[in-house]
XYZ file of N, CA and C in Angstrom:
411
model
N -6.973 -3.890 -17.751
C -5.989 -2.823 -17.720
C -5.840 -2.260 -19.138
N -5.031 -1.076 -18.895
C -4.589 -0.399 -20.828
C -4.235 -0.946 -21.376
N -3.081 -2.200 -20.977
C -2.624 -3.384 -21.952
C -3.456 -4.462 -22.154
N -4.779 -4.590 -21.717
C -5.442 -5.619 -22.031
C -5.384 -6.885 -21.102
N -4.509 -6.561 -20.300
C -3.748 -7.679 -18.949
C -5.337 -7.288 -17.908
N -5.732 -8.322 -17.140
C -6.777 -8.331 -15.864
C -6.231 -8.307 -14.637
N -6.890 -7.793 -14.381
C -6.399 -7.958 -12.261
C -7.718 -8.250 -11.607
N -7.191 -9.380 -10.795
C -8.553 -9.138 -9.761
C -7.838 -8.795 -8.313
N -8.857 -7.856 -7.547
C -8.552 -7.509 -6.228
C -9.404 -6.089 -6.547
N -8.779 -5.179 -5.581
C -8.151 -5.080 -4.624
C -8.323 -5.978 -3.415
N -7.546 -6.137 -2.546
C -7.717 -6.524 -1.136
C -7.442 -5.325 -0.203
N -7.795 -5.678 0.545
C -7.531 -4.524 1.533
C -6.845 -4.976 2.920
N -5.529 -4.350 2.993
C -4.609 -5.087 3.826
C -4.341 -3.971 5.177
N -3.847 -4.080 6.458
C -3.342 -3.101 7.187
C -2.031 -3.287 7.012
N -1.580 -2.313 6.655
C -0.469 -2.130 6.109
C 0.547 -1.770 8.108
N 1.982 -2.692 8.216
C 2.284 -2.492 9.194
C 3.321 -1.859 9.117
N 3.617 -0.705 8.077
C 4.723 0.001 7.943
C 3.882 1.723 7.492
N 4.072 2.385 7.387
C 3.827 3.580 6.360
C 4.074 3.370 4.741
N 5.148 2.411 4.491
C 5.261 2.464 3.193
C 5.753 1.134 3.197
N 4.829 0.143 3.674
C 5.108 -1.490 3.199
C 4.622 -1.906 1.792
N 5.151 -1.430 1.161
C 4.767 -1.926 -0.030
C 4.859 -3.849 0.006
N 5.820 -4.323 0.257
C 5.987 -5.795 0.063
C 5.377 -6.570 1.909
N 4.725 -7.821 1.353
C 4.144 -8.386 2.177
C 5.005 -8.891 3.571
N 4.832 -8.563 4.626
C 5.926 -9.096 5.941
C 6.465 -7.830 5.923
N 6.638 -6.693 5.599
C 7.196 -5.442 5.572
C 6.538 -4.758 7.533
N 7.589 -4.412 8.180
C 6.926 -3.402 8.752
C 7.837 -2.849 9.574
N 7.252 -1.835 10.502
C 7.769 -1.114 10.955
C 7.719 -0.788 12.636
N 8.627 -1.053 13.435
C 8.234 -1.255 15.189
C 8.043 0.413 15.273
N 8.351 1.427 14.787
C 8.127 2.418 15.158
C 6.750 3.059 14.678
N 6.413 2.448 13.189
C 5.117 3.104 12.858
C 3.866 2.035 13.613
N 4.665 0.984 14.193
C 3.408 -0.069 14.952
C 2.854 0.869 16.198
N 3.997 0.941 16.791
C 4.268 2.008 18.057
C 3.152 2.942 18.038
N 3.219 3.794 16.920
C 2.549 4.854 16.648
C 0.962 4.614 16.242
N 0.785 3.914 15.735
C -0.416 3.065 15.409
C -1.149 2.814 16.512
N -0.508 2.087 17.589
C -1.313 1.579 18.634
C -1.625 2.289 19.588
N -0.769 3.903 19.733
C -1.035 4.609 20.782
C -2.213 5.624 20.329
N -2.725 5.812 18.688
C -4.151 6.291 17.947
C -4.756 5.507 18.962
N -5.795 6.252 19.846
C -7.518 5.522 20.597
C -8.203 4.620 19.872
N -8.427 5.457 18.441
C -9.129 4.328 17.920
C -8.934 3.213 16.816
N -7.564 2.842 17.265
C -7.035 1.549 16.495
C -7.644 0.421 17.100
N -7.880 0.156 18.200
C -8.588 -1.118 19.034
C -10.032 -1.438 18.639
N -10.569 -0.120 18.972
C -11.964 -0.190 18.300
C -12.115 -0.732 16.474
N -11.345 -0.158 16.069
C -11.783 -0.569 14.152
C -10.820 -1.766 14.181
N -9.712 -2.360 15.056
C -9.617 -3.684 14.632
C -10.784 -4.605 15.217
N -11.165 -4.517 16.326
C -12.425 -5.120 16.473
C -13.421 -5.346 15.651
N -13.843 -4.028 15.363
C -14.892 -4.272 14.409
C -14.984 -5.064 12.919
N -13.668 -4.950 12.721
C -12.862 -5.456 11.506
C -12.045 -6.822 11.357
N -11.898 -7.245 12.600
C -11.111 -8.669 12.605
C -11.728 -9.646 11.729
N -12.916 -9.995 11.320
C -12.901 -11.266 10.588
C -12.640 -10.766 9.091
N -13.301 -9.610 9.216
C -12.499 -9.027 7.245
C -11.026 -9.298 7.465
N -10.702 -8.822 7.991
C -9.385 -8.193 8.414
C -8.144 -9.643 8.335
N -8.694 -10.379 9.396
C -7.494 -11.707 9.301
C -8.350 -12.835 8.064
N -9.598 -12.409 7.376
C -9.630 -13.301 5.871
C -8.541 -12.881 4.874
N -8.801 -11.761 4.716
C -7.821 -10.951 3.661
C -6.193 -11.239 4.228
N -5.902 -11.161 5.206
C -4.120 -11.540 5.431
C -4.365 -12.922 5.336
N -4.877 -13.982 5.566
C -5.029 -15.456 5.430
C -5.097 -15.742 3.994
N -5.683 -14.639 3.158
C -5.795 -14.672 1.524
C -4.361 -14.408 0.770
N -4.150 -13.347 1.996
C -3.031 -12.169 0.973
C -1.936 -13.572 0.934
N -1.842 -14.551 2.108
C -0.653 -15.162 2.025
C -1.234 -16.773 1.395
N -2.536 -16.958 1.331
C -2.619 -18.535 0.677
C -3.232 -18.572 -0.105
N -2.772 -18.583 -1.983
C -3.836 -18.071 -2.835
C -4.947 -19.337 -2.761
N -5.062 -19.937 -2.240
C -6.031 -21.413 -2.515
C -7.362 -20.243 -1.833
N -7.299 -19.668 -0.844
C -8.495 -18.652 -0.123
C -8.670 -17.988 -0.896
N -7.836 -16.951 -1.852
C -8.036 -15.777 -2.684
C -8.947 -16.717 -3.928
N -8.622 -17.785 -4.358
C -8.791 -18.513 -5.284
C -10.050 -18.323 -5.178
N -10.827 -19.402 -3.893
C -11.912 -19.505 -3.922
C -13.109 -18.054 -4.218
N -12.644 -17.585 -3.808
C -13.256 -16.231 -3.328
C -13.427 -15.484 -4.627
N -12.487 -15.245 -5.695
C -12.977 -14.594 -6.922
C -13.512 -15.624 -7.650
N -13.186 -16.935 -7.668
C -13.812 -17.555 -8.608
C -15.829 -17.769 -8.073
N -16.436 -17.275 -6.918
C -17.305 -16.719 -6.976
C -17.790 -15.257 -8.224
N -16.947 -14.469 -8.728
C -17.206 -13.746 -9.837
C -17.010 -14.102 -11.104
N -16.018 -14.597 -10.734
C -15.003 -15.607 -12.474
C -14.821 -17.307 -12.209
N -15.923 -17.749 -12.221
C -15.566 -19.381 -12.377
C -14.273 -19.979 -12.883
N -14.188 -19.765 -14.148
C -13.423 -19.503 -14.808
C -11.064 -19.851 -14.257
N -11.373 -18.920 -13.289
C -10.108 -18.583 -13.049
C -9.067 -19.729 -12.096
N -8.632 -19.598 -12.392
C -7.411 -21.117 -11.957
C -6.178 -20.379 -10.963
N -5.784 -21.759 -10.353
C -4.716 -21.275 -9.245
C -3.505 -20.744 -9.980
N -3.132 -20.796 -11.130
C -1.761 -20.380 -11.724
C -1.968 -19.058 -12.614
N -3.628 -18.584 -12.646
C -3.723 -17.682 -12.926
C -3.706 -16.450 -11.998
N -3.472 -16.555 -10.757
C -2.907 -15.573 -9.789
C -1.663 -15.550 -9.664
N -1.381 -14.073 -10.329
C -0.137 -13.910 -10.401
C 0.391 -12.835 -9.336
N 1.881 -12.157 -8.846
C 1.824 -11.233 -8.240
C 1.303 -9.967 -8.724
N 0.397 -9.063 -8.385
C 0.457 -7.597 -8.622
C 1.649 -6.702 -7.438
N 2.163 -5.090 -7.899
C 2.532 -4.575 -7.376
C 1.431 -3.850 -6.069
N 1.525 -3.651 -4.998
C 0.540 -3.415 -3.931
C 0.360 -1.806 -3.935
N -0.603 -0.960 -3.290
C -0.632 0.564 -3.362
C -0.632 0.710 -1.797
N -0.781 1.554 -1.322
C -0.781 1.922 0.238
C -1.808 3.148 -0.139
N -2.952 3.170 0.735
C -3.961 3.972 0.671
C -4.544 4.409 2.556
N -4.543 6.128 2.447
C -4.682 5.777 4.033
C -6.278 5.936 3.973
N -7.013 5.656 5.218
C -7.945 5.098 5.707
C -8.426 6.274 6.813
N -9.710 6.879 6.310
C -9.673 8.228 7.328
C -10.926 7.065 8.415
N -10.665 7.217 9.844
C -11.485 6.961 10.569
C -12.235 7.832 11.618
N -13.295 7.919 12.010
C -14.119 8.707 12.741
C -14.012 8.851 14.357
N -15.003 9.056 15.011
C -13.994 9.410 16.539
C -14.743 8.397 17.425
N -15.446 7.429 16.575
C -15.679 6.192 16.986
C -14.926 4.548 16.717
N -14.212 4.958 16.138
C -13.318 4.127 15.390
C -13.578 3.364 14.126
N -14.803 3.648 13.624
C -15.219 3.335 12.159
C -14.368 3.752 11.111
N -14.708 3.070 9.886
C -14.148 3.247 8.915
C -14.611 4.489 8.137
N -14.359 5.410 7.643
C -15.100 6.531 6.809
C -15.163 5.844 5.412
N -16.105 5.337 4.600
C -15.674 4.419 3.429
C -16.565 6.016 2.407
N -16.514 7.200 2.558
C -17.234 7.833 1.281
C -16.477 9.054 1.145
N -16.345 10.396 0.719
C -15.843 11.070 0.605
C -15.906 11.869 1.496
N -14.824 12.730 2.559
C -14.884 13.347 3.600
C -14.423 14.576 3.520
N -15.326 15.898 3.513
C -14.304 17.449 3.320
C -14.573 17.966 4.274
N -13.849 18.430 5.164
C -13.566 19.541 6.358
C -13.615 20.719 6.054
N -14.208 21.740 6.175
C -14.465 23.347 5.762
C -13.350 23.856 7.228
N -12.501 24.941 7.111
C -12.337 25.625 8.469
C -12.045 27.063 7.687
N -11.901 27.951 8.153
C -11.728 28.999 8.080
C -11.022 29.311 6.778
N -11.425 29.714 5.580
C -10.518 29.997 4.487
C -10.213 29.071 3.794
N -10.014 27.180 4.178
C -9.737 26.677 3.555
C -11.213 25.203 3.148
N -10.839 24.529 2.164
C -11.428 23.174 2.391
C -10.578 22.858 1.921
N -10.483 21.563 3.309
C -9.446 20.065 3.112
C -10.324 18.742 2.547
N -9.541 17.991 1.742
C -10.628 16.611 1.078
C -9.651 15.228 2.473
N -10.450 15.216 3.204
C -10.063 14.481 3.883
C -10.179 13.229 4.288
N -10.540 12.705 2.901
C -11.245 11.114 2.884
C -11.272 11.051 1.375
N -10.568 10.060 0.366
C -10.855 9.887 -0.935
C -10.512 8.992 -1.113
N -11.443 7.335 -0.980
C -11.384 6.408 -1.130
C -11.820 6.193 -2.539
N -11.482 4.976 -2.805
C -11.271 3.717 -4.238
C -12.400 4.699 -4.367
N -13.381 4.541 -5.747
C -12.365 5.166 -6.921
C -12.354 6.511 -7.008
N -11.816 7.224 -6.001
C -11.009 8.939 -5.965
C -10.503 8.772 -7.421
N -9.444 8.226 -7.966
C -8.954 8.732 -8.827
C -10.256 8.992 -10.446
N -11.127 7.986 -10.635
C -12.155 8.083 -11.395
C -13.294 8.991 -10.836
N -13.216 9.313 -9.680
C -13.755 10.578 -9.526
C -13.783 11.806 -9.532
N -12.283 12.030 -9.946
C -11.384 13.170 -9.731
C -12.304 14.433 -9.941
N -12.578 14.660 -11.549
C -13.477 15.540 -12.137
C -14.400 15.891 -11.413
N -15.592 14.983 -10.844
C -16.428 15.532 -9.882
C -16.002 15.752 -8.468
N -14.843 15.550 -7.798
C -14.934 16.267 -6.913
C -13.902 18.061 -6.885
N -13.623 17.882 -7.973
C -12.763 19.498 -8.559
C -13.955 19.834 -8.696
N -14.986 19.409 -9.272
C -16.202 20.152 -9.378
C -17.103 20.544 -7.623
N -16.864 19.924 -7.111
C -17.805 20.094 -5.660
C -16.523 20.744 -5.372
N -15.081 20.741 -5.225
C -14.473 21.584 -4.258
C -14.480 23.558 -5.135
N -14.704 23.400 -6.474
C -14.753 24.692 -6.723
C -15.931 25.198 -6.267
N -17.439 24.722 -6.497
C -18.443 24.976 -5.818
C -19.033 25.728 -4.621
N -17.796 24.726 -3.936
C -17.674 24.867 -2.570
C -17.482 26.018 -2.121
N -18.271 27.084 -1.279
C -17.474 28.805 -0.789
C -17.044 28.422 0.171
N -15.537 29.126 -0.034
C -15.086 29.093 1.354
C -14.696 30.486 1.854
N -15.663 30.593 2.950
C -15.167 31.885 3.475
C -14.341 32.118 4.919
């Protein structure tokens, strides 16, 4: 980080609120809404063993442990500390896949960026550059 402080992660969590920031956070109305999307069934399927490692991680660091210290030997159980969490949405396709690359929709007059996953923000520059590029007529 800018202060010289490390993080390891991200994880990637389904978030059961719109704005769960804190872990056990959620919401019966945005669940509601969630489950009546078609293709929520399909991408938890496809996704369940990522899916319940990472919540089995998010809540027992001894799993998270193991798992980075594959990159960082190094790293010890008291060196996982809390980070603050982000909420990032997740554009999916009309198969219920994940869209994991950059997604722009052209319609009439406009372009929408409708997919800007990790690292969007270090990409910023080049995609101001592809959306000026871009004609939209």
């Amino acid at each position: 980080m800018i202060d010289g402080s490390i993080t390891v992660g991200p994880k990637a969590l389904l978030a059961l609120a719109r704005e769960a920031y804190d872990r056990g956070e959620f919401s019966f109305a945005d669940l509601h809404e969630l489950m009546k999307f078609k293709r929520t069934l399909p991408l938890f399927w496809q996704n369940a063993g990522f899916g319940l490692r990472e919540m089995k991680n998010s809540w027992f660091k001894r799993g998270y442990l193991k798992q980075e210290q594959l990159y960082f030997s190094e790293i010890q159980l008291q060196d996982l500390l809390p980070h603050p969490s982000a909420i990032r949405a997740q554009a999916v396709n009309q198969k219920g896949e994940l869209i994991h690359d950059f997604k722009f929709v052209q319609i009439q007059h406009s372009l929408h960026v409708g997919n800007a996953p990790s690292p969007a923000a270090t990409s910023a520059i080049n995609i101001a550059r592809l959306i000026v590029a871009t004609r939209v007529e």
